[in-house]
CSV table of N, CA, C and O in Angstrom, one decimal:
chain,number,residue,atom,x,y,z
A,6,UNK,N,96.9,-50.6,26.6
A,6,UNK,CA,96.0,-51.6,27.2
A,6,UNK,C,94.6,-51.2,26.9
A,6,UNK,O,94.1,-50.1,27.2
A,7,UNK,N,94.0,-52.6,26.3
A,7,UNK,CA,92.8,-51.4,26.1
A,7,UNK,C,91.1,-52.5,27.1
A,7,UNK,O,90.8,-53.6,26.7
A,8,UNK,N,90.5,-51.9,27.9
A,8,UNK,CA,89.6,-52.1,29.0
A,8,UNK,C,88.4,-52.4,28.6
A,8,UNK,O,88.1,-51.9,27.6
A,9,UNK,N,87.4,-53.3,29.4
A,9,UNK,CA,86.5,-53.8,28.5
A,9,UNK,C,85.3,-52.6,29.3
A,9,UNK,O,84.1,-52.4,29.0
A,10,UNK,N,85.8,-52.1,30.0
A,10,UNK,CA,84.9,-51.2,31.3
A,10,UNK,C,85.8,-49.7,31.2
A,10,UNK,O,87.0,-49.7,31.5
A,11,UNK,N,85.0,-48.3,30.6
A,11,UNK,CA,85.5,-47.1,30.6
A,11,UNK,C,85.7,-46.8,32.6
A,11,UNK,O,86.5,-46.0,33.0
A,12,UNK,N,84.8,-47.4,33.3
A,12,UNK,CA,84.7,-46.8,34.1
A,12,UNK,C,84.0,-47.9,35.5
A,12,UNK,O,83.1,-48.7,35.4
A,13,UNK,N,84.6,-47.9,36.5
A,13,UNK,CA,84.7,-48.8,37.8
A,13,UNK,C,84.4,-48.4,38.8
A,13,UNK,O,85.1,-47.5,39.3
A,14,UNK,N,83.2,-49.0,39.7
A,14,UNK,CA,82.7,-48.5,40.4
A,14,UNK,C,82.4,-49.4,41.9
A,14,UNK,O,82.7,-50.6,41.8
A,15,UNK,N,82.1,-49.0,42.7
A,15,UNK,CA,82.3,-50.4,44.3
A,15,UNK,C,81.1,-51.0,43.4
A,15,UNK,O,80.7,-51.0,42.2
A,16,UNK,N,80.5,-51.7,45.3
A,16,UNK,CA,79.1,-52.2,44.9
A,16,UNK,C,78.4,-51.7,45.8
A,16,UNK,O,77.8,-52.3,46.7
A,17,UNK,N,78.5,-50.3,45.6
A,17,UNK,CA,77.4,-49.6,46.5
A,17,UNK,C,75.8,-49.6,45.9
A,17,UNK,O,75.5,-50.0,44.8
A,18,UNK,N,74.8,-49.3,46.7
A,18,UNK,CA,73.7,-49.8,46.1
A,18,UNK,C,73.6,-48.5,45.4
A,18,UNK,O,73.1,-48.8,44.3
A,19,UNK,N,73.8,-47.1,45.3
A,19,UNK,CA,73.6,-45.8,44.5
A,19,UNK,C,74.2,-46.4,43.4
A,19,UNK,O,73.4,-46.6,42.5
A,20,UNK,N,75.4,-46.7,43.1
A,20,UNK,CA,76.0,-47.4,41.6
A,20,UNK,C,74.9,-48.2,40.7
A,20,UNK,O,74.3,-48.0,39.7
A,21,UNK,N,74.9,-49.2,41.6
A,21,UNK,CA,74.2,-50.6,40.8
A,21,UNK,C,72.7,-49.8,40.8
A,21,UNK,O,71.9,-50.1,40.0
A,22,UNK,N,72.4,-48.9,41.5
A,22,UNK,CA,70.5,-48.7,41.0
A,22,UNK,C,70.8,-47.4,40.2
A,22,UNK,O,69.6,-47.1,39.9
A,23,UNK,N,71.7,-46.4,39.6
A,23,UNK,CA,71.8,-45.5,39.0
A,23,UNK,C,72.8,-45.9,37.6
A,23,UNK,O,72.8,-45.3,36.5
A,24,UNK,N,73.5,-46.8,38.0
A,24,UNK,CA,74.2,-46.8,36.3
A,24,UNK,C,73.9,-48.2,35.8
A,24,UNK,O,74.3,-48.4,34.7
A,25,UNK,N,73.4,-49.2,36.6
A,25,UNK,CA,72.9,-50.5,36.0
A,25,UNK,C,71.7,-51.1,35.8
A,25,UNK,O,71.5,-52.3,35.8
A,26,UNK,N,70.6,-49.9,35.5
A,26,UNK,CA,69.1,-50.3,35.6
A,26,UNK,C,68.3,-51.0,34.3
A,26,UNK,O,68.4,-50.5,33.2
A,27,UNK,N,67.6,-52.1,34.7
A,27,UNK,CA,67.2,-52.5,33.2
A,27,UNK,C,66.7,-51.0,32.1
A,27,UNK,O,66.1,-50.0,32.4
A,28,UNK,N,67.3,-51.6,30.6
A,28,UNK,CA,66.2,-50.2,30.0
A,28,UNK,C,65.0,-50.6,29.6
A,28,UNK,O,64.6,-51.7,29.2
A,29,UNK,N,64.5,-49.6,29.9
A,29,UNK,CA,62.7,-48.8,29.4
A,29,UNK,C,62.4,-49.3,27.9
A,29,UNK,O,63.1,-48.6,27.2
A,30,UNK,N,61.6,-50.3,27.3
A,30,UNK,CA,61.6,-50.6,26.3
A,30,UNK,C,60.1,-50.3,26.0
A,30,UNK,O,59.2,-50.5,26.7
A,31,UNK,N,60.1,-49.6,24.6
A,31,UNK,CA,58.9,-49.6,24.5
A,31,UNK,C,58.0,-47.9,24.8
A,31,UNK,O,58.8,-47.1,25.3
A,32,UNK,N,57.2,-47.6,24.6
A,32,UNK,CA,56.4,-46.4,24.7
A,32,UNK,C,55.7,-46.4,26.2
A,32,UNK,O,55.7,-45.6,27.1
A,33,UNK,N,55.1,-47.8,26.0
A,33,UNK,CA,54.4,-48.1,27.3
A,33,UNK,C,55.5,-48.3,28.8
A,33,UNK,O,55.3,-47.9,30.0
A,34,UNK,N,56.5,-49.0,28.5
A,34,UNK,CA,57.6,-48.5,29.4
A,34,UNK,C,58.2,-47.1,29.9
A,34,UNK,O,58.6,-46.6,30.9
A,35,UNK,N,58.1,-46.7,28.7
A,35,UNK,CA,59.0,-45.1,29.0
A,35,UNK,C,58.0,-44.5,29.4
A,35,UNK,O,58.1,-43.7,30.4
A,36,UNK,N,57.2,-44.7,29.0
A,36,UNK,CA,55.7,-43.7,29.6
A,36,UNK,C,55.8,-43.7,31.5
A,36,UNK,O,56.0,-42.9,32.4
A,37,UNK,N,55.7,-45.0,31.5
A,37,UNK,CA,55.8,-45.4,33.4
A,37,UNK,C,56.6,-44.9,33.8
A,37,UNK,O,56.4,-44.1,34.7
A,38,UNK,N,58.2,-45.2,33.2
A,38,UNK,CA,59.4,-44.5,33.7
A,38,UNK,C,59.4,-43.0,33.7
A,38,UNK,O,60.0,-42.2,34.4
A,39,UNK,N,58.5,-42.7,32.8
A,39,UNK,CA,58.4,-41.0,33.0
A,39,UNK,C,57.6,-40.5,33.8
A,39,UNK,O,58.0,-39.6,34.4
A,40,UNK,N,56.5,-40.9,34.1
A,40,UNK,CA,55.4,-40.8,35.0
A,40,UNK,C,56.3,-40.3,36.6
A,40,UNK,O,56.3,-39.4,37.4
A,41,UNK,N,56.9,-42.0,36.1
A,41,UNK,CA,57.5,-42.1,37.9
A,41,UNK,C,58.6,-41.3,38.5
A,41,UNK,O,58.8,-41.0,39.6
A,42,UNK,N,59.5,-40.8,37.1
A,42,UNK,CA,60.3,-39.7,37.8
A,42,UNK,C,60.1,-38.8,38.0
A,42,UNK,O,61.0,-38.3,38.7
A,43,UNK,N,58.8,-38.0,37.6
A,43,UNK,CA,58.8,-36.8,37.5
A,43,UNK,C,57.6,-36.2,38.3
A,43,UNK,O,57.5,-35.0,38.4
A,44,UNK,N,56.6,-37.4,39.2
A,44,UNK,CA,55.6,-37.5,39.9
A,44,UNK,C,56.1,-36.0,40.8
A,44,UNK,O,55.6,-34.9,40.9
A,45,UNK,N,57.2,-36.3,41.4
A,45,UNK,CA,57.2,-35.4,42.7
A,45,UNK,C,58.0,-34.1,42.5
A,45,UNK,O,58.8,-33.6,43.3
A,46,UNK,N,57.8,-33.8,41.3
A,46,UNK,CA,59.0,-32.8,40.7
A,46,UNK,C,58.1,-31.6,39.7
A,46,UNK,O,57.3,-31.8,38.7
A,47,UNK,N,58.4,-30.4,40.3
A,47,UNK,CA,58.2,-29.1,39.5
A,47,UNK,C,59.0,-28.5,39.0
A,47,UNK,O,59.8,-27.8,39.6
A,48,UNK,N,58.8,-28.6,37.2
A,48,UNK,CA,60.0,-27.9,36.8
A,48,UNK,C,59.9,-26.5,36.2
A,48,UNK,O,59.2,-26.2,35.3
A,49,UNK,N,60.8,-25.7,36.9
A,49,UNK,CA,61.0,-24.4,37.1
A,49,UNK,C,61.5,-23.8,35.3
A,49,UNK,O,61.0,-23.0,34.5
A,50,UNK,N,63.0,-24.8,35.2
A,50,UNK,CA,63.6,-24.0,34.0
A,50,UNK,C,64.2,-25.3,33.3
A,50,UNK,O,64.3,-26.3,34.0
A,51,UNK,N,64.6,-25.3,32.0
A,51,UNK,CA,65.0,-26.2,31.0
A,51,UNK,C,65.8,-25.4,30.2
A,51,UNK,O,65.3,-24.5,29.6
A,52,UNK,N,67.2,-25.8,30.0
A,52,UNK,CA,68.1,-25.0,29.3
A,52,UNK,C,68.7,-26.5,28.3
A,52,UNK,O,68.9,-27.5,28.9
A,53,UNK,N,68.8,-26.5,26.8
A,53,UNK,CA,69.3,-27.5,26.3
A,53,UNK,C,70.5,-26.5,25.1
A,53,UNK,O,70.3,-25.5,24.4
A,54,UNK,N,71.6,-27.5,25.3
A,54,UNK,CA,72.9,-26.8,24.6
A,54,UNK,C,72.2,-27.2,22.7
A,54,UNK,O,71.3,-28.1,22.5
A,55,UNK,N,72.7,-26.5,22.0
A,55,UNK,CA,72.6,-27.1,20.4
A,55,UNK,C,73.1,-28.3,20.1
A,55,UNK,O,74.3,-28.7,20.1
A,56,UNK,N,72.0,-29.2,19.6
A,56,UNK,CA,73.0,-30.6,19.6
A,56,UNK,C,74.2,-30.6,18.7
A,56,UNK,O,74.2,-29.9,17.7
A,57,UNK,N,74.9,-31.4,19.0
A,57,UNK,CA,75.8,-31.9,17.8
A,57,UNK,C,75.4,-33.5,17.5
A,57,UNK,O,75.3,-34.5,18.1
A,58,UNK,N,75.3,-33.1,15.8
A,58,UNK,CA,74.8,-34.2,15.0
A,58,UNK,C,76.1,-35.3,14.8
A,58,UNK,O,77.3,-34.8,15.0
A,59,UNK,N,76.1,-36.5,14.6
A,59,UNK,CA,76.8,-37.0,14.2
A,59,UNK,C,76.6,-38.0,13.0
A,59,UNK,O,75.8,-37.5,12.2
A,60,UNK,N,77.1,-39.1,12.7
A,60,UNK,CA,76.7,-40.3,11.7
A,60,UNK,C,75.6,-41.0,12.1
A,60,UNK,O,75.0,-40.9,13.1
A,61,UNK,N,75.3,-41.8,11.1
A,61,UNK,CA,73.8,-42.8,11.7
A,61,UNK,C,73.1,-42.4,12.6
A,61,UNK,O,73.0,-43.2,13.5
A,62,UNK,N,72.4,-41.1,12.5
A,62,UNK,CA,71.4,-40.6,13.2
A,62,UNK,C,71.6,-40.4,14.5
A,62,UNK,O,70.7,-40.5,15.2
A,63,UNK,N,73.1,-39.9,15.3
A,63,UNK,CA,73.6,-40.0,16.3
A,63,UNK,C,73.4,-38.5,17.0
A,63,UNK,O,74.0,-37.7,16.3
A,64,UNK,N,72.9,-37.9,18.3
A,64,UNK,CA,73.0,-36.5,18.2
A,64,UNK,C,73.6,-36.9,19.8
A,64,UNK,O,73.6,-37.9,20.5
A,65,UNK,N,74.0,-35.5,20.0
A,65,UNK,CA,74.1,-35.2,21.6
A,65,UNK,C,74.1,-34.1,22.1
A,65,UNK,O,74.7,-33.2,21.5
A,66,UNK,N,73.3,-33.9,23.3
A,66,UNK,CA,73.2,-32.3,24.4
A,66,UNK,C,73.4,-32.0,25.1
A,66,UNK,O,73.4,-33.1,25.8
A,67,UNK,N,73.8,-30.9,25.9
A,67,UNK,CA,74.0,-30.9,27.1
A,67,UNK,C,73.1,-30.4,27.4
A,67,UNK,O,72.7,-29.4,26.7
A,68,UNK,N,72.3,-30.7,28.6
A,68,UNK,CA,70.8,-29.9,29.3
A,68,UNK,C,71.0,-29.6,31.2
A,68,UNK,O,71.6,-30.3,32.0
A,69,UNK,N,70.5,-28.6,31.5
A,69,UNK,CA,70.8,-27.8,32.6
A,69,UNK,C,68.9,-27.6,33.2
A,69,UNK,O,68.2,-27.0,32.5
A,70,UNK,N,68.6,-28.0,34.1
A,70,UNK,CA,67.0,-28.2,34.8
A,70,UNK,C,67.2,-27.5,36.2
A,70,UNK,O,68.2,-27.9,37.0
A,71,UNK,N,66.4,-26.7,36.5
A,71,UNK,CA,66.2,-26.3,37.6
A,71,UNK,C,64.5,-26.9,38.0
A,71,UNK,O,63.6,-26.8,37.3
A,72,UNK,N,64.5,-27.3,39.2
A,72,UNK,CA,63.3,-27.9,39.9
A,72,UNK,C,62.8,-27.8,41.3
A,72,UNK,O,63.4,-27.2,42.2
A,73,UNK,N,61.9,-28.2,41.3
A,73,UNK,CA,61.4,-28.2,42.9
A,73,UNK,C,61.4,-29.9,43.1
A,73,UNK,O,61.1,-30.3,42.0
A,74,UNK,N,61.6,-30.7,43.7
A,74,UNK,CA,61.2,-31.9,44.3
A,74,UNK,C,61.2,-32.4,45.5
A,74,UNK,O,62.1,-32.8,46.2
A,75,UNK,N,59.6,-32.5,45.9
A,75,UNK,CA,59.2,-32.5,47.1
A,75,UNK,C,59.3,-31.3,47.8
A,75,UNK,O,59.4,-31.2,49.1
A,76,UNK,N,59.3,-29.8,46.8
A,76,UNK,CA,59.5,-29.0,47.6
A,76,UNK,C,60.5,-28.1,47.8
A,76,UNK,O,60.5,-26.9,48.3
A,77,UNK,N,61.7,-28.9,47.3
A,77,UNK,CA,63.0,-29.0,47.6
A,77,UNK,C,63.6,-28.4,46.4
A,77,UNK,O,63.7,-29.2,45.5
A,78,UNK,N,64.4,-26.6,46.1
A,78,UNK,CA,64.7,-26.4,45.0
A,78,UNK,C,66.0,-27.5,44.8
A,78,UNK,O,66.8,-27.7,45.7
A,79,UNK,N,66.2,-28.1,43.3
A,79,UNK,CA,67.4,-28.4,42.8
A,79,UNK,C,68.0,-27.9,41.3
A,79,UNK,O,67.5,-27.1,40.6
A,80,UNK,N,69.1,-28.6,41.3
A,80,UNK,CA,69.6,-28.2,39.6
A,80,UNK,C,70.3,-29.3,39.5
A,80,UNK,O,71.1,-29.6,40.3
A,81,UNK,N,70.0,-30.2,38.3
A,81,UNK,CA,70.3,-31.4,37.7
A,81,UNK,C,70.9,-30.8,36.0
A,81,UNK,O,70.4,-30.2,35.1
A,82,UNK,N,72.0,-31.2,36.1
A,82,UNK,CA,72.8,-31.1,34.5
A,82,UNK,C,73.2,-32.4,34.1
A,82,UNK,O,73.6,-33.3,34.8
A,83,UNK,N,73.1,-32.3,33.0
A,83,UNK,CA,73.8,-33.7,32.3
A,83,UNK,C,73.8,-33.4,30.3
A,83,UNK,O,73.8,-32.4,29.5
A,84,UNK,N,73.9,-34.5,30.3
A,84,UNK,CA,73.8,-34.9,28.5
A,84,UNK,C,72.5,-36.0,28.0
A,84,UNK,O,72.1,-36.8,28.8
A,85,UNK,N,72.1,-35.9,26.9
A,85,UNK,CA,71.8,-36.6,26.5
A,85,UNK,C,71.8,-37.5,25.2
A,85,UNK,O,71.3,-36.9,24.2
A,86,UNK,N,72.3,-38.5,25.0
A,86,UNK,CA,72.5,-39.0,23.6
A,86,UNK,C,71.6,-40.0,23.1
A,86,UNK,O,71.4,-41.0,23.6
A,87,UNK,N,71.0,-39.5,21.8
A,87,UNK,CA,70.1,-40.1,21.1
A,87,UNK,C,70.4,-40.6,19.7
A,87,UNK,O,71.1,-40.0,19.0
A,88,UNK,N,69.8,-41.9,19.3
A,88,UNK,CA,69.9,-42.6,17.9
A,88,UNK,C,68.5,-42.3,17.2
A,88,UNK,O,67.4,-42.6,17.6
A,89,UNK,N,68.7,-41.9,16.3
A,89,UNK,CA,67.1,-41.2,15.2
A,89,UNK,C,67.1,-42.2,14.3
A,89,UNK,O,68.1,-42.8,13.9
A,90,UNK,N,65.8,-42.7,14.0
A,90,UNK,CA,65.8,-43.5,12.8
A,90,UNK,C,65.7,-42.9,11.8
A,90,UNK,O,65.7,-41.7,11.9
A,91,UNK,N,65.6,-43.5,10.6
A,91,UNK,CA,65.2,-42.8,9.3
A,91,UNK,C,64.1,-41.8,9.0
A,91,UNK,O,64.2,-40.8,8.2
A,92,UNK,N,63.0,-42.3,10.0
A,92,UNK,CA,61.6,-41.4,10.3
A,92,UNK,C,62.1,-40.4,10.9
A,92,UNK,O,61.4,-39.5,10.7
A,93,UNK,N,63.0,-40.2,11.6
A,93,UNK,CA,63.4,-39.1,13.0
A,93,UNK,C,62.7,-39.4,14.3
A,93,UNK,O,62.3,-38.6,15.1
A,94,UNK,N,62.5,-40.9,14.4
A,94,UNK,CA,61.7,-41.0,15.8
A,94,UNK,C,62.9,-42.0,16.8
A,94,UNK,O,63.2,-43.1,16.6
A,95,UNK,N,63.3,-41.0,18.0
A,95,UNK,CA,64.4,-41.7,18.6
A,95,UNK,C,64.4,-43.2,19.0
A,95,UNK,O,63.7,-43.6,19.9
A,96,UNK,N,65.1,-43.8,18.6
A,96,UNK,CA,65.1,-45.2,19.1
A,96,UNK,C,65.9,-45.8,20.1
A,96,UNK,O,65.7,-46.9,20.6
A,97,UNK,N,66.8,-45.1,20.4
A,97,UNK,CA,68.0,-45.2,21.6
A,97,UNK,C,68.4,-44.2,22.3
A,97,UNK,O,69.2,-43.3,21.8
A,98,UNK,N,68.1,-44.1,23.5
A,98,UNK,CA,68.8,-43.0,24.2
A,98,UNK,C,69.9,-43.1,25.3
A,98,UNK,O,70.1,-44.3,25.4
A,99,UNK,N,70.5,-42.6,26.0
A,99,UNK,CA,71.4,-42.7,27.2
A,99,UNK,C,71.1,-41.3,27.5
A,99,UNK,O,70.6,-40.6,26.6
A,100,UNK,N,71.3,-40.8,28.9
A,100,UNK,CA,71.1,-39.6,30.0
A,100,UNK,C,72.0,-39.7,30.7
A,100,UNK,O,71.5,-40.4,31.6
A,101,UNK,N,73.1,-39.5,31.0
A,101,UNK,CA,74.0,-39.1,32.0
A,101,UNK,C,73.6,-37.7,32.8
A,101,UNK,O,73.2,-36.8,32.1
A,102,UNK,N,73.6,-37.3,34.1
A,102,UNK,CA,73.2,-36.4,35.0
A,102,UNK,C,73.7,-36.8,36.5
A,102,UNK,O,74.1,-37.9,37.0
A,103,UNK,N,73.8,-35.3,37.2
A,103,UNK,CA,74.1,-34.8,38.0
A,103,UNK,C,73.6,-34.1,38.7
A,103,UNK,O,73.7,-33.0,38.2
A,104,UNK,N,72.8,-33.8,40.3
A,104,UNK,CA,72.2,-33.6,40.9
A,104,UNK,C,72.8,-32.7,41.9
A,104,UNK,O,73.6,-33.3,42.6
A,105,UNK,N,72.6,-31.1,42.2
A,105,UNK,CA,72.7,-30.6,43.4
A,105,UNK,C,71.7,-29.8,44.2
A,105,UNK,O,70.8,-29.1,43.7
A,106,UNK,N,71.9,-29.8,45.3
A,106,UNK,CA,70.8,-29.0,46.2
A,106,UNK,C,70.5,-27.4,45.8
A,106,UNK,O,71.5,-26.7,45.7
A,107,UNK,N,69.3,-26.8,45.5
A,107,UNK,CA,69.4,-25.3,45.1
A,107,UNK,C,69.4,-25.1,43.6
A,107,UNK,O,69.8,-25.9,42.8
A,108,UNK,N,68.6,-23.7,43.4
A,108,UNK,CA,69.1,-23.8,42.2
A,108,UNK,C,70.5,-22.9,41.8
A,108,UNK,O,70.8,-21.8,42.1
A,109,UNK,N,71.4,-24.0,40.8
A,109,UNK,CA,72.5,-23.0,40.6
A,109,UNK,C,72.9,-23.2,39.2
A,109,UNK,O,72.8,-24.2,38.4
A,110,UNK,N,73.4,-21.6,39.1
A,110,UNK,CA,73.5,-21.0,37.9
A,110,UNK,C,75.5,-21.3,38.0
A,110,UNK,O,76.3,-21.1,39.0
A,111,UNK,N,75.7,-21.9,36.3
A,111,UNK,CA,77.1,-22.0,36.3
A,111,UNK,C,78.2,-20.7,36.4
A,111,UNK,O,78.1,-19.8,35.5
A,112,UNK,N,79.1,-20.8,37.2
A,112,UNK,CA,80.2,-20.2,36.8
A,112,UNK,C,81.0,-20.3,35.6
A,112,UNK,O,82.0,-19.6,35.7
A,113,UNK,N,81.0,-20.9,34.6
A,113,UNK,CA,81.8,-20.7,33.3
A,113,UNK,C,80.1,-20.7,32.9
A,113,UNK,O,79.1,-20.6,33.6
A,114,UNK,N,80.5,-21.0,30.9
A,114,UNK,CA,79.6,-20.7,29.6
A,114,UNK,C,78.8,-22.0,30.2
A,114,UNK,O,79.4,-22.9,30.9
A,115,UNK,N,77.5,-22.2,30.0
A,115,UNK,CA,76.6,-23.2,30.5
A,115,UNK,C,77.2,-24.5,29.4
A,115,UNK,O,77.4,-25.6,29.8
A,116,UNK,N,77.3,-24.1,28.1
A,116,UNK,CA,77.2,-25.7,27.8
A,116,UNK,C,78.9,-25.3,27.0
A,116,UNK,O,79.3,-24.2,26.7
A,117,UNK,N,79.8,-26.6,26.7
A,117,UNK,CA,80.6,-27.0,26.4
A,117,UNK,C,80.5,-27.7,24.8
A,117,UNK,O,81.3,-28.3,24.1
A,118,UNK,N,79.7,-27.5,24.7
A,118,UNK,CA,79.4,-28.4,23.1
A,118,UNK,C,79.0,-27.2,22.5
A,118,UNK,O,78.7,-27.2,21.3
């Protein structure tokens, strides 16, 4: 059987404002959207895995962030996957991430890729 949705979620409001947000189009968009996430956030450390390349300019990483926000140490991991144009200037991205309190260091090898 094959699903038109990898993945099913209630209708909580954390879902619909974290996995369904309009995208950031544009320089002058991403710019705002960067501004705004990062306004209350001091970052401590940035760990990014080696990407793996794929076809039509496809790459992906896994990245590990330790921060302060509002004060507040955390550690956010995730991936990120990017489409490169011909120029090498990204034209599509996705960010998947994960947020916990503190900073923490992994128990297995940090990245998987």
């Amino acid at each position: 059987m094959t699903s038109t949705r990898s993945w099913s979620c209630t209708r909580s409001t954390a879902c619909t404002a974290r996995c369904f947000r309009e995208p950031h189009r544009g320089r002058d968009e991403l710019g705002d959207y960067l501004r705004w996430s990062f306004a209350d956030e001091r970052v401590d450390d940035v760990r990014f895995s080696e990407p793996v390349i794929g076809r039509n300019g496809l790459a992906v990483a896994e990245f590990r962030v330790l921060s302060e926000v509002n004060e507040e140490p955390q550690t956010l991991a995730g991936c990120v996957f990017v489409r490169f144009d011909a120029s090498g200037l990204a034209v599509e991205t996705r960010d998947y991430w994960h947020t916990v309190p503190d900073h923490t260091e992994p128990a297995r090898p940090m990245f998987l890729l």
